[in-house]
PDB file of C-alpha atoms in Angstrom:
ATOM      1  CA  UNK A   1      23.649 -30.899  28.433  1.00 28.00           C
ATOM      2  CA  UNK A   2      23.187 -28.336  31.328  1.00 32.00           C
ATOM      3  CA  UNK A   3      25.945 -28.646  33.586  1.00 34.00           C
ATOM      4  CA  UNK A   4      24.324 -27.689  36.696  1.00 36.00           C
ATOM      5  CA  UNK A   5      23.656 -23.997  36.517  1.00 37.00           C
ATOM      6  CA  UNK A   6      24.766 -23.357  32.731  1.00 40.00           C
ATOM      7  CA  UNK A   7      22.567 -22.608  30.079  1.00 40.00           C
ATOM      8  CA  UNK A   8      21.990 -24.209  26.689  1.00 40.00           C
ATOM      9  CA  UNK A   9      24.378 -22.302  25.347  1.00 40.00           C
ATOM     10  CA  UNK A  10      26.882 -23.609  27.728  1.00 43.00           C
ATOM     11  CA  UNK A  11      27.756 -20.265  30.022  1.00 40.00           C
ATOM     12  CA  UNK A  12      26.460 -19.621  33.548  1.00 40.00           C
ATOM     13  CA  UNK A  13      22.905 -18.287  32.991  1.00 38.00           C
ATOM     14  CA  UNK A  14      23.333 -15.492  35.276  1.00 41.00           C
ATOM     15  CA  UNK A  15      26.466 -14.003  33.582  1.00 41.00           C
ATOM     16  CA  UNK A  16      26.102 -10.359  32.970  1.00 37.00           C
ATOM     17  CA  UNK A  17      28.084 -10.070  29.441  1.00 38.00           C
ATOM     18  CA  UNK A  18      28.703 -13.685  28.273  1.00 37.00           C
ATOM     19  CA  UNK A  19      27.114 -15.077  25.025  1.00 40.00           C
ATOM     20  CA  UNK A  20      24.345 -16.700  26.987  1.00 64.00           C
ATOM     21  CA  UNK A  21      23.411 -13.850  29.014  1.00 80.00           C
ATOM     22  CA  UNK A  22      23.189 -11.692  26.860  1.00 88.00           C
ATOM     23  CA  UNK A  23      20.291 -14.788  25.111  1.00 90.00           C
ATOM     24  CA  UNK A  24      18.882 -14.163  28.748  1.00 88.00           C
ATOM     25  CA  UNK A  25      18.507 -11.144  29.556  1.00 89.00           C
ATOM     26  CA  UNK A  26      16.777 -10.705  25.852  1.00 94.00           C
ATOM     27  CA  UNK A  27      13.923 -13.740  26.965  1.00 94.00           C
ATOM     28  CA  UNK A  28      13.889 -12.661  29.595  1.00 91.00           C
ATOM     29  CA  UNK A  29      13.072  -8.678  28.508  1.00 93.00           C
ATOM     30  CA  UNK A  30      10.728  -9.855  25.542  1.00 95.00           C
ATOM     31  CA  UNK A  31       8.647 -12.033  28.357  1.00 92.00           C
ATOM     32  CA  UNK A  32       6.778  -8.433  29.616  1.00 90.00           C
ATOM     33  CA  UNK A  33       6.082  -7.869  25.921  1.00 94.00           C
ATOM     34  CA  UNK A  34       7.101  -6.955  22.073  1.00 96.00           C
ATOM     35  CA  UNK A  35      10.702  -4.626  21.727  1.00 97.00           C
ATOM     36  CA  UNK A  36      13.032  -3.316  19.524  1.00 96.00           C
ATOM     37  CA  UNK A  37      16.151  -3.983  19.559  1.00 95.00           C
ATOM     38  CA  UNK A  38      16.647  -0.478  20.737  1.00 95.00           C
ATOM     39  CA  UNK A  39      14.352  -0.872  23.137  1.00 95.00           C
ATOM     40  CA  UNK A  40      15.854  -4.358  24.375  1.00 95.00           C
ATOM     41  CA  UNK A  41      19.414  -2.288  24.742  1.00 94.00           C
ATOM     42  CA  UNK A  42      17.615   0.801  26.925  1.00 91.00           C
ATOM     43  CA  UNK A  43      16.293  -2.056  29.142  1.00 90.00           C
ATOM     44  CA  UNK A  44      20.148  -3.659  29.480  1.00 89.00           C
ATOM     45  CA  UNK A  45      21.089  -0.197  30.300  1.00 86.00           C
ATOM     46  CA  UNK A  46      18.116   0.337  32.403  1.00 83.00           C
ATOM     47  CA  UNK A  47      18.070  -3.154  34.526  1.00 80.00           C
ATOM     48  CA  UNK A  48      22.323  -2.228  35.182  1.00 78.00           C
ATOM     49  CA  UNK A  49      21.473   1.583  36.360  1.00 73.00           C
ATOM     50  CA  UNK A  50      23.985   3.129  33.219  1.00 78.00           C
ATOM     51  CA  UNK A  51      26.366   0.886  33.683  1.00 79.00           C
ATOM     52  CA  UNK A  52      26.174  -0.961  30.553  1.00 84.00           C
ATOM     53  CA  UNK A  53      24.488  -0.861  27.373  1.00 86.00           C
ATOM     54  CA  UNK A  54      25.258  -3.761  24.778  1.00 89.00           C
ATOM     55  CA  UNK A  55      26.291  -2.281  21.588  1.00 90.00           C
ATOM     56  CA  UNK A  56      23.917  -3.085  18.480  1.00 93.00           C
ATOM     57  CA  UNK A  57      26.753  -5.411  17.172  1.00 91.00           C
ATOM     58  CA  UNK A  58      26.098  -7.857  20.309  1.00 90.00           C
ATOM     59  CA  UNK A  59      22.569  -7.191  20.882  1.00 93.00           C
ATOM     60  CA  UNK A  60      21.214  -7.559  16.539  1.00 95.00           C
ATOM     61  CA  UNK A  61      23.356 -11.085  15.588  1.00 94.00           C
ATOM     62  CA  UNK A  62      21.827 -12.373  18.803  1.00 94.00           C
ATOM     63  CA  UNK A  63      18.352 -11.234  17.964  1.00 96.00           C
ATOM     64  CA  UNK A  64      18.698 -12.786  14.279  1.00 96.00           C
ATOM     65  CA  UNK A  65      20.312 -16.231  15.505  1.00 94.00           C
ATOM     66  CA  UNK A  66      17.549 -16.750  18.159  1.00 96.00           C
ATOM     67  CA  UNK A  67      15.116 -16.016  15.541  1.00 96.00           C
ATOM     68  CA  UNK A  68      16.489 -18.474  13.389  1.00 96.00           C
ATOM     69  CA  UNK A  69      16.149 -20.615  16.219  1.00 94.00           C
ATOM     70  CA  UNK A  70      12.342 -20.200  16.832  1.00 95.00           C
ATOM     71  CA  UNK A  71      13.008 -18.672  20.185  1.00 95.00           C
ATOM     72  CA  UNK A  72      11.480 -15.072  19.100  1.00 97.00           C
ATOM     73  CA  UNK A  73      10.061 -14.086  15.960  1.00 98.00           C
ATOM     74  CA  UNK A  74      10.111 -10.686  14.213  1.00 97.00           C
ATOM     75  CA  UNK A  75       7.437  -8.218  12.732  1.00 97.00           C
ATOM     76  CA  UNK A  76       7.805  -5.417  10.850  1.00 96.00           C
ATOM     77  CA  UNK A  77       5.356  -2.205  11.179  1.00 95.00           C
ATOM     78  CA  UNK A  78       6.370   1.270  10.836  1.00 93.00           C
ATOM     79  CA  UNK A  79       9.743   0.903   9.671  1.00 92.00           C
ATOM     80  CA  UNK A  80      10.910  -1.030  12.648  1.00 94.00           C
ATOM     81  CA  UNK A  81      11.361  -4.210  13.739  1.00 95.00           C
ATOM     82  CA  UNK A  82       9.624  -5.412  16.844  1.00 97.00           C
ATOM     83  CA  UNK A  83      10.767  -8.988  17.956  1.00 98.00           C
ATOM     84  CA  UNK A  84       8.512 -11.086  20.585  1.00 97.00           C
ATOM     85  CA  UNK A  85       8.886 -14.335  22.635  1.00 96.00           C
ATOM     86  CA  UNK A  86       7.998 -17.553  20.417  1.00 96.00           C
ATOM     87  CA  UNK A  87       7.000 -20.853  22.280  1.00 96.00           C
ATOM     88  CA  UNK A  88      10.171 -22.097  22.595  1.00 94.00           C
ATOM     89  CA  UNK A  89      11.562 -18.918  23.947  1.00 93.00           C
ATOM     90  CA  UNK A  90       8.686 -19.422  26.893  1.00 91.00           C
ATOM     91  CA  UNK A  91       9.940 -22.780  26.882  1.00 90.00           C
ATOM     92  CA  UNK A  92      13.763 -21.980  27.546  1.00 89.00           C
ATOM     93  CA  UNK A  93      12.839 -19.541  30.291  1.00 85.00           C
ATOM     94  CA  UNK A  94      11.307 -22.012  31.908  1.00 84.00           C
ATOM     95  CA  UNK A  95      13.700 -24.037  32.034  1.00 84.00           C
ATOM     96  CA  UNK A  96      16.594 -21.591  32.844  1.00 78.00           C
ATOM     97  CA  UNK A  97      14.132 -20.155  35.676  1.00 72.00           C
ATOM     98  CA  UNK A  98      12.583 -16.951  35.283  1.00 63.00           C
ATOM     99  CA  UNK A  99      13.503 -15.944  38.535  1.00 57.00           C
ATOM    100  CA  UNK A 100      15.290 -12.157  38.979  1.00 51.00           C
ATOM    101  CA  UNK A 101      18.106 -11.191  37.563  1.00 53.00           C
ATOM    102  CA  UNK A 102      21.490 -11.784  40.186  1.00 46.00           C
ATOM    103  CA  UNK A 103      18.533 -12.546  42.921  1.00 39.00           C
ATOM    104  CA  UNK A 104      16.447  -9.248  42.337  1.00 44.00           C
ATOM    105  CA  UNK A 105      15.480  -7.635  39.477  1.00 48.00           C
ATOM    106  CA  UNK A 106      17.738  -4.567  38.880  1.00 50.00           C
ATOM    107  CA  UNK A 107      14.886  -2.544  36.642  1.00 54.00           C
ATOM    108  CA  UNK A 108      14.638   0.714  38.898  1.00 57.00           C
ATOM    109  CA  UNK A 109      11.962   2.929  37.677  1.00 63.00           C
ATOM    110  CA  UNK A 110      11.487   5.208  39.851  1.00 76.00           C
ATOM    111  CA  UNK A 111      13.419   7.041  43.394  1.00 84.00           C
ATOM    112  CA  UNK A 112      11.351   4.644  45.864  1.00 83.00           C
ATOM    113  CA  UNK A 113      12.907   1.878  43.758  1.00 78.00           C
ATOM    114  CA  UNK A 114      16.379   3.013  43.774  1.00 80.00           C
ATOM    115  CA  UNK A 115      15.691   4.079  47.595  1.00 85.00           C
ATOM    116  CA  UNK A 116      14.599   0.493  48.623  1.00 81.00           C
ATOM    117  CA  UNK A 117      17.567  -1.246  46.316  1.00 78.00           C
ATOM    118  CA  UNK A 118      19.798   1.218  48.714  1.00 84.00           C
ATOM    119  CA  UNK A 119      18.458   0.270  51.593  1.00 83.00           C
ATOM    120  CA  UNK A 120      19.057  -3.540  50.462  1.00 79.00           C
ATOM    121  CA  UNK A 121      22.546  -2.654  49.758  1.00 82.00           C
ATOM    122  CA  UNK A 122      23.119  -1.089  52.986  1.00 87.00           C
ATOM    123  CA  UNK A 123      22.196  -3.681  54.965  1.00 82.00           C
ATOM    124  CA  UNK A 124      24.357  -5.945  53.629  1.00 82.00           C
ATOM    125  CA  UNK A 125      27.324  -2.994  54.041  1.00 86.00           C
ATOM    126  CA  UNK A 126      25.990  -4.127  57.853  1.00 88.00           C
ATOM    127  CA  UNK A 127      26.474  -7.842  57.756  1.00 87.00           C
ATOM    128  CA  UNK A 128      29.866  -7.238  56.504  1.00 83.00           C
ATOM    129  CA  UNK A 129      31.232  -3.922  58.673  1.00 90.00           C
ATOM    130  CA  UNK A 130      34.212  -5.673  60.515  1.00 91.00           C
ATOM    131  CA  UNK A 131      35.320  -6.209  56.699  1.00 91.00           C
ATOM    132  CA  UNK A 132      34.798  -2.704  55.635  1.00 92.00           C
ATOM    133  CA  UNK A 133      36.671  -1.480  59.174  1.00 94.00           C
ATOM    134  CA  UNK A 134      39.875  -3.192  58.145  1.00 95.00           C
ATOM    135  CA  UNK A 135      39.995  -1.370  54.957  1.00 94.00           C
ATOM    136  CA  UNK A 136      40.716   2.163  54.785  1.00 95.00           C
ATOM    137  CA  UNK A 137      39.651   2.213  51.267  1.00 94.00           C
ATOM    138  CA  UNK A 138      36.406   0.763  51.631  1.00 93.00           C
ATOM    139  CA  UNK A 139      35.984   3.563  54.612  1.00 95.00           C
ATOM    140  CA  UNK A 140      36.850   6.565  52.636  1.00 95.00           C
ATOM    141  CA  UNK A 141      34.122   5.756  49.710  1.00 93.00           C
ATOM    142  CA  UNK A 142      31.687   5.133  52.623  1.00 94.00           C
ATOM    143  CA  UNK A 143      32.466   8.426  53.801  1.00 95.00           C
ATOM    144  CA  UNK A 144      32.174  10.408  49.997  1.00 94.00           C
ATOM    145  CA  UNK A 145      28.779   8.010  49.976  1.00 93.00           C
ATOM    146  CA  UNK A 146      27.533   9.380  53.241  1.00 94.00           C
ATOM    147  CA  UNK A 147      28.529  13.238  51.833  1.00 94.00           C
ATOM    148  CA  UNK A 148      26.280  12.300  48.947  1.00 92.00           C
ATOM    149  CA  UNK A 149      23.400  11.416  50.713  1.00 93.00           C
ATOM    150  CA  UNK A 150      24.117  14.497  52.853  1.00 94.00           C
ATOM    151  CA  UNK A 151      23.845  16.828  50.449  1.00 94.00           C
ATOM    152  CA  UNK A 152      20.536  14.823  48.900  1.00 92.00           C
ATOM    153  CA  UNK A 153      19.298  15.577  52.395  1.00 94.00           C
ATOM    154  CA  UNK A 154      20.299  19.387  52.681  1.00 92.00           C
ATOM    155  CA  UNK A 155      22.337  18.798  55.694  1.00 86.00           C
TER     156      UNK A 155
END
């Protein structure tokens, strides 16, 4: 039924945008607690730094299908509706692992955050800088990069 590292739902569990990750990423965001909708898209955004935000046409079928499902249920209190992990939503993360999302969460939250998630990044720029030598493309956004943090810097 699982297919080594696919889902339930049949997709890779870790895709960003697929059908099932989308089911992910929503157990996965309703695990630290009760959401909107709304609120479960400003997480998406949050967890990908701005670089996407489901639209409410992705993000509300999903929410009524998976309730229809038993995996979250829905409450209603002042004129919203606030959806929370049932059982068998616990249940499914558990079995697709509740580890971090592509190997570490992406939630940033604050400039230490997005400073150490830098720092991650550049040291893996490191382990691959014969690779980035070879291409002058990959040199020249290094270089508008290292501007950047220049001018973060003052210098």
């Amino acid at each position: 039924m699982f297919g080594g590292m696919r889902g339930p739902w049949g997709h890779h569990v870790y895709h960003s945008r697929g059908f099932v990750g989308i089911r992910y990423w929503i157990l996965r965001i309703l695990a630290d607690g009760e959401k909107t909708g709304a609120d479960i898209m400003s997480t998406m955004e949050n967890l990908t730094m701005g670089r996407w935000r489901p639209s409410p046409g992705a993000v509300y079928p999903l929410l009524r299908d998976m309730e229809d499902e038993g995996y979250i249920r829905s409450t209603e209190r002042d004129n919203k509706k606030y959806y929370s992990l049932q059982e068998k939503g616990r249940e499914m993360l558990g079995m697709l692992g509740a580890g971090p999302f592509y190997g570490r969460d992406l939630e940033t939250s604050s400039i230490g955050d997005a400073i150490d998630r830098a720092s991650d990044y550049i040291n893996y720029l490191k382990d691959n800088r014969e690779q980035i030598r070879s291409s002058s493309a990959y040199m020249e956004k290094l270089k508008k990069l290292k501007n950047d943090i220049e001018s973060i810097l003052g210098w």
